[in-house]
Amino acid sequence: MDLGLRGRTAIICAASQGLGKATAEEFAREGVQVVICSRDRKRILASARRIRASVRGKSVSVVPVVADLTKARDIKKLVTTAVRKFGRIDILVTNAGGPPVGTFPELKDSAWEAGITLNLMSTIRCIREVLPYMQDWKWGRIINITSLTVKQPVDDLIISSTVRPGILGLTKVLANQYAKDGITFNNVAPGYIMTARQEELSKARAKKRGMSVERFVLEQSRDVPVRRYGSPSELASVIVFLASEKASYVNGTTISVDGGLVKGLF
Ligand code: NAD
């Protein structure tokens, strides 16, 4: 299937590792010019090198930008760098690190504010910055990486369970308003995908339950109908499809990529 993405330009946020990096890699494989960011210069440069190496032979650019997504001015810099380099932005994938973990009594205002800034405000600000360019070109794809918590709240991910559903509301409103400009908005909701963040969560939860990480992962995998954790590339493929011409009639929706973990109907 030709996804029709060759030559397009994408910004992928938080891409020094994990889901963001896998997504950038998948786009580059499709011939998309990618602009990637994270906070640490060394790590984002290393990620860009690895992505280039994985698509050796293809004529795609991978542009690393040092940007802290909790800072509005860094988000502006990320977007202006992409525009200066390529003259347009076709695709935006919003993503960031995970919000603080803990139960309700454990979490202070500072943790809630950190989660809101990192996961909700960064999404709002990135979309605000890219929209005018997409409107000019009458084409755009915005895909937000959220979490299974938007469909099935998780006790020790109460900040994620509270803040991320806001992204669904935002997406639905923008999907109503900007489809006339050729711009679609969708979310992906990953379940258990093996990354550094998932490993950290598994370690902390295993410790709380007094069991080994290996045993915890095995037990948690049994909750997933496909009986395993997903790989970052399995999420990335869905994002790339949503960004493609083939997904032109998919707008305002949230797609779980969780092996069937969420048991609800929607
Ligand atoms: P990860 O921790 O492996 O990677 C996070 C990336 O975000 C890194 O590149 C890091 O440098 C970057 N980052 C963190 N804070 C940043 C900031 N302020 N500015 C710029 N970059 C920043 O995490 P991941 O597993 O790839 O998850 C990505 C997102 O998806 C997270 O929000 C996570 O909570 C969510 N999620 C992940 C899973 C999963 O199973 N992996 C499941 C549900 C939701």
Coordinates of C-alpha atoms and ligand atoms in Angstrom, one line a residue:
M1 CA 0.0 0.0 0.0
D2 CA 1.4 3.4 -1.0
L3 CA 0.8 5.7 2.0
G4 CA 1.5 8.7 -0.1
L5 CA 3.8 10.3 2.5
R6 CA 7.0 10.6 0.5
G7 CA 8.4 14.2 0.7
R8 CA 6.2 15.3 3.5
T9 CA 7.5 17.0 6.6
A10 CA 6.7 15.8 10.2
I11 CA 7.5 17.1 13.7
I12 CA 7.7 14.3 16.2
C13 CA 8.0 15.5 19.8
A14 CA 10.0 13.8 22.5
A15 CA 11.9 11.5 20.2
S16 CA 15.2 10.7 21.8
Q17 CA 13.9 7.3 22.8
G18 CA 10.7 5.2 23.1
L19 CA 7.5 5.8 21.2
G20 CA 8.6 9.2 19.8
K21 CA 11.9 7.8 18.3
A22 CA 10.1 4.7 16.9
T23 CA 7.6 7.0 15.3
A24 CA 10.2 9.2 13.7
E25 CA 12.0 6.1 12.4
E26 CA 8.8 4.8 10.8
F27 CA 8.1 8.1 9.1
A28 CA 11.7 8.3 7.8
R29 CA 11.3 4.9 6.4
E30 CA 8.3 6.2 4.4
G31 CA 10.4 9.0 3.0
V32 CA 9.1 11.7 5.3
Q33 CA 11.5 14.6 6.4
V34 CA 11.5 14.5 10.2
V35 CA 12.2 17.1 12.9
I36 CA 12.6 15.5 16.3
C37 CA 13.1 17.1 19.7
S38 CA 13.9 16.4 23.3
R39 CA 15.6 18.3 26.1
D40 CA 19.1 16.8 26.0
R41 CA 21.4 17.8 23.1
K42 CA 23.6 14.6 23.2
R43 CA 20.6 12.3 23.4
I44 CA 18.6 13.9 20.6
L45 CA 21.8 14.1 18.3
A46 CA 22.4 10.4 19.0
S47 CA 18.7 9.6 18.2
A48 CA 19.0 11.5 14.9
R49 CA 22.1 9.5 14.0
R50 CA 20.4 6.2 14.8
I51 CA 17.3 7.1 12.7
R52 CA 19.5 8.2 9.7
A53 CA 21.4 4.9 10.0
S54 CA 18.2 2.9 10.0
V55 CA 17.1 4.5 6.7
R56 CA 20.5 4.6 5.0
G57 CA 20.1 5.0 1.2
K58 CA 16.8 7.0 1.5
S59 CA 17.0 10.7 0.8
V60 CA 15.4 11.9 4.0
S61 CA 16.6 14.6 6.4
V62 CA 16.4 14.0 10.2
V63 CA 16.7 17.3 12.0
P64 CA 17.3 17.2 15.8
V65 CA 16.2 20.2 17.9
V66 CA 16.9 20.7 21.6
A67 CA 13.5 21.7 23.1
D68 CA 11.9 21.4 26.5
L69 CA 8.2 20.8 25.8
T70 CA 7.2 22.4 29.2
K71 CA 8.5 25.7 27.8
A72 CA 6.3 27.7 25.3
R73 CA 9.4 29.4 23.8
D74 CA 11.1 26.1 23.1
I75 CA 8.0 24.9 21.3
K76 CA 8.0 28.0 19.1
K77 CA 11.7 27.4 18.4
L78 CA 10.9 23.8 17.4
V79 CA 8.2 24.8 14.9
T80 CA 10.1 27.8 13.5
T81 CA 13.2 25.5 12.9
A82 CA 11.0 23.0 11.0
V83 CA 9.5 25.8 8.9
R84 CA 12.9 27.4 8.2
K85 CA 14.3 24.1 7.1
F86 CA 11.5 22.7 5.0
G87 CA 9.1 25.6 4.4
R88 CA 6.1 23.7 5.6
I89 CA 4.8 21.3 8.3
D90 CA 2.4 18.5 7.2
I91 CA 2.4 16.3 10.2
L92 CA 2.6 16.9 13.9
V93 CA 2.9 14.1 16.5
T94 CA 2.5 15.4 20.0
N95 CA 4.3 13.4 22.6
A96 CA 6.2 14.0 25.9
G97 CA 7.5 12.1 28.9
G98 CA 5.0 10.5 31.2
P99 CA 3.4 12.5 34.1
P100 CA 4.3 11.9 37.7
V101 CA 3.1 8.6 39.1
G102 CA 1.3 8.1 42.4
T103 CA -2.0 7.7 44.2
F104 CA -4.2 10.7 45.2
P105 CA -2.9 11.2 48.8
E106 CA 0.7 11.0 47.6
L107 CA 0.5 13.8 44.9
K108 CA 1.1 17.4 45.7
D109 CA 0.1 20.5 43.6
S110 CA 3.6 20.6 42.1
A111 CA 3.1 17.1 40.6
W112 CA -0.3 17.9 39.2
E113 CA 1.0 21.1 37.7
A114 CA 4.0 19.3 36.2
G115 CA 1.6 16.7 34.6
I116 CA -0.7 19.4 33.2
T117 CA 2.2 21.4 31.8
L118 CA 4.0 18.4 30.3
N119 CA 1.1 16.5 28.9
L120 CA -1.7 18.9 28.2
M121 CA -0.2 22.3 27.7
S122 CA 2.6 21.0 25.5
T123 CA -0.1 19.5 23.2
I124 CA -2.1 22.7 23.1
R125 CA 1.0 24.8 22.4
C126 CA 2.4 22.5 19.7
I127 CA -1.0 22.5 17.9
R128 CA -1.4 26.2 18.2
E129 CA 2.1 26.8 16.7
V130 CA 1.6 24.5 13.7
L131 CA -2.0 25.2 12.8
P132 CA -1.5 28.4 10.8
Y133 CA 1.1 26.7 8.5
M134 CA -1.3 23.7 7.9
Q135 CA -4.1 26.1 7.2
D136 CA -2.0 27.9 4.6
W137 CA -1.3 24.6 2.8
K138 CA -4.8 23.3 3.3
W139 CA -3.4 19.9 4.5
G140 CA -2.4 18.6 7.9
R141 CA -2.4 15.6 10.2
I142 CA -2.2 16.0 13.9
I143 CA -1.8 12.9 16.0
N144 CA -1.5 12.9 19.8
I145 CA 0.1 10.1 21.7
T146 CA -2.1 9.7 24.8
S147 CA -2.5 6.5 26.9
L148 CA -4.9 3.7 27.7
T149 CA -5.9 5.9 30.7
V150 CA -8.1 8.0 28.3
K151 CA -10.4 4.9 28.1
Q152 CA -9.7 3.1 31.3
P153 CA -8.3 5.1 34.2
V154 CA -5.5 3.6 36.3
D155 CA -5.2 4.1 40.1
D156 CA -1.5 5.0 40.3
L157 CA -1.7 7.0 37.0
I158 CA -4.3 9.3 38.4
I159 CA -2.6 12.4 36.8
S160 CA -2.5 10.7 33.4
S161 CA -6.1 9.5 33.9
T162 CA -7.3 13.1 34.7
V163 CA -5.1 15.2 32.3
R164 CA -5.1 13.1 29.2
P165 CA -8.9 12.9 28.6
G166 CA -8.6 16.7 28.2
I167 CA -6.7 16.0 25.0
L168 CA -9.6 14.0 23.7
G169 CA -11.9 17.0 24.2
L170 CA -9.4 19.3 22.6
T171 CA -9.1 16.9 19.6
K172 CA -12.8 16.6 19.1
V173 CA -13.4 20.3 19.0
L174 CA -10.5 21.0 16.7
A175 CA -11.5 18.1 14.5
N176 CA -14.9 19.8 14.1
Q177 CA -13.4 23.1 13.3
Y178 CA -10.5 22.5 11.0
A179 CA -11.4 19.6 8.8
K180 CA -12.7 22.2 6.3
D181 CA -9.0 23.2 6.0
G182 CA -7.9 19.7 5.1
I183 CA -6.5 19.1 8.6
T184 CA -7.4 15.9 10.6
F185 CA -6.9 15.4 14.4
N186 CA -6.7 11.9 15.9
N187 CA -5.3 10.3 19.1
V188 CA -3.6 7.0 19.7
A189 CA -3.9 5.3 23.1
P190 CA -1.0 2.9 23.8
G191 CA -1.4 0.1 26.3
Y192 CA 1.7 -1.6 27.6
I193 CA 4.4 -0.9 25.1
M194 CA 8.0 -1.9 26.1
T195 CA 10.0 1.3 26.5
A196 CA 12.1 2.9 29.3
R197 CA 9.0 4.5 30.8
Q198 CA 7.1 1.1 30.8
E199 CA 10.2 -0.6 32.3
E200 CA 10.3 2.0 35.1
L201 CA 6.6 1.7 35.8
S202 CA 6.9 -2.1 35.9
K203 CA 9.9 -2.0 38.3
A204 CA 8.1 0.4 40.7
R205 CA 4.9 -1.7 40.6
A206 CA 6.8 -5.0 41.0
K207 CA 8.6 -3.5 44.1
K208 CA 5.3 -2.4 45.7
R209 CA 3.9 -5.9 45.3
G210 CA 7.2 -7.5 46.5
M211 CA 7.8 -9.5 43.3
S212 CA 10.4 -9.6 40.6
V213 CA 10.0 -7.4 37.5
E214 CA 10.0 -10.5 35.3
R215 CA 7.1 -12.1 37.2
F216 CA 5.2 -8.8 37.2
V217 CA 5.6 -8.4 33.5
L218 CA 4.4 -12.0 33.0
E219 CA 1.4 -11.4 35.2
Q220 CA 0.6 -8.1 33.6
S221 CA 0.9 -9.6 30.1
R222 CA -1.9 -12.1 31.1
D223 CA -4.3 -9.1 31.2
V224 CA -3.6 -8.4 27.6
P225 CA -5.6 -10.6 25.2
V226 CA -2.6 -10.9 22.9
R227 CA -0.6 -12.0 26.0
R228 CA 2.4 -9.7 25.6
Y229 CA 3.6 -6.1 25.7
G230 CA 3.7 -4.3 22.4
S231 CA 6.7 -2.9 20.7
P232 CA 7.2 0.8 19.9
S233 CA 7.1 0.1 16.2
E234 CA 3.6 -1.4 16.5
L235 CA 2.4 1.9 17.8
A236 CA 4.4 3.8 15.2
S237 CA 2.8 2.0 12.3
V238 CA -0.7 3.1 13.4
I239 CA 0.5 6.7 13.7
V240 CA 2.0 6.6 10.3
F241 CA -1.2 5.2 8.8
L242 CA -3.2 8.0 10.5
A243 CA -0.9 10.5 8.9
S244 CA -1.3 9.1 5.4
E245 CA -3.6 9.9 2.5
K246 CA -5.2 6.5 3.2
A247 CA -6.6 7.8 6.5
S248 CA -8.1 10.9 5.0
Y249 CA -11.6 10.1 6.3
V250 CA -10.5 9.3 9.9
N251 CA -11.0 12.4 12.0
G252 CA -11.6 13.2 15.7
T253 CA -11.1 9.6 16.9
T254 CA -9.0 7.8 19.4
I255 CA -7.5 4.5 18.5
S256 CA -6.3 2.0 21.1
V257 CA -3.0 0.2 20.4
D258 CA -3.1 -2.1 23.3
G259 CA -3.5 -5.7 22.2
G260 CA -7.1 -5.6 23.4
L261 CA -6.3 -4.5 27.0
V262 CA -9.1 -2.0 27.3
K263 CA -12.3 -4.0 27.6
G264 CA -14.9 -1.2 27.1
L265 CA -16.8 -0.8 23.8
F266 CA -15.4 2.6 22.8
Ligands
NAD1 P1 10.0 7.3 27.4 O1 10.2 7.8 28.8 O2 10.7 6.1 27.0 O3 10.4 8.5 26.4 C1 9.9 9.8 26.7 C2 10.6 10.8 25.8 O4 10.2 12.1 26.2 C3 12.1 10.8 25.9 O5 12.7 11.0 24.6 C4 12.4 12.1 26.8 O6 13.6 12.6 26.5 C5 11.3 13.0 26.3 N1 10.9 14.0 27.2 C6 10.5 13.9 28.5 N2 10.2 15.1 29.0 C7 10.4 16.0 28.0 C8 10.3 17.4 27.9 N3 9.9 18.2 29.0 N4 10.6 18.0 26.8 C9 11.0 17.3 25.7 N5 11.1 16.0 25.7 C10 10.8 15.3 26.9 O7 8.4 7.2 27.3 P2 7.5 6.4 26.2 O8 7.2 5.1 26.7 O9 8.1 6.6 24.9 O10 6.2 7.2 26.3 C11 5.9 8.4 25.6 C12 4.5 8.9 26.1 O11 3.5 7.9 25.9 C13 4.6 9.2 27.6 O12 3.7 10.4 27.8 C14 4.0 8.0 28.2 O13 3.4 8.2 29.5 C15 2.9 7.6 27.2 N6 2.5 6.2 27.3 C16 3.4 5.3 27.1 C17 3.0 3.9 27.2 C18 3.9 2.8 27.1 O14 3.5 1.7 27.3 N7 5.2 3.0 26.8 C19 1.7 3.7 27.5 C20 0.8 4.7 27.7 C21 1.2 6.0 27.5

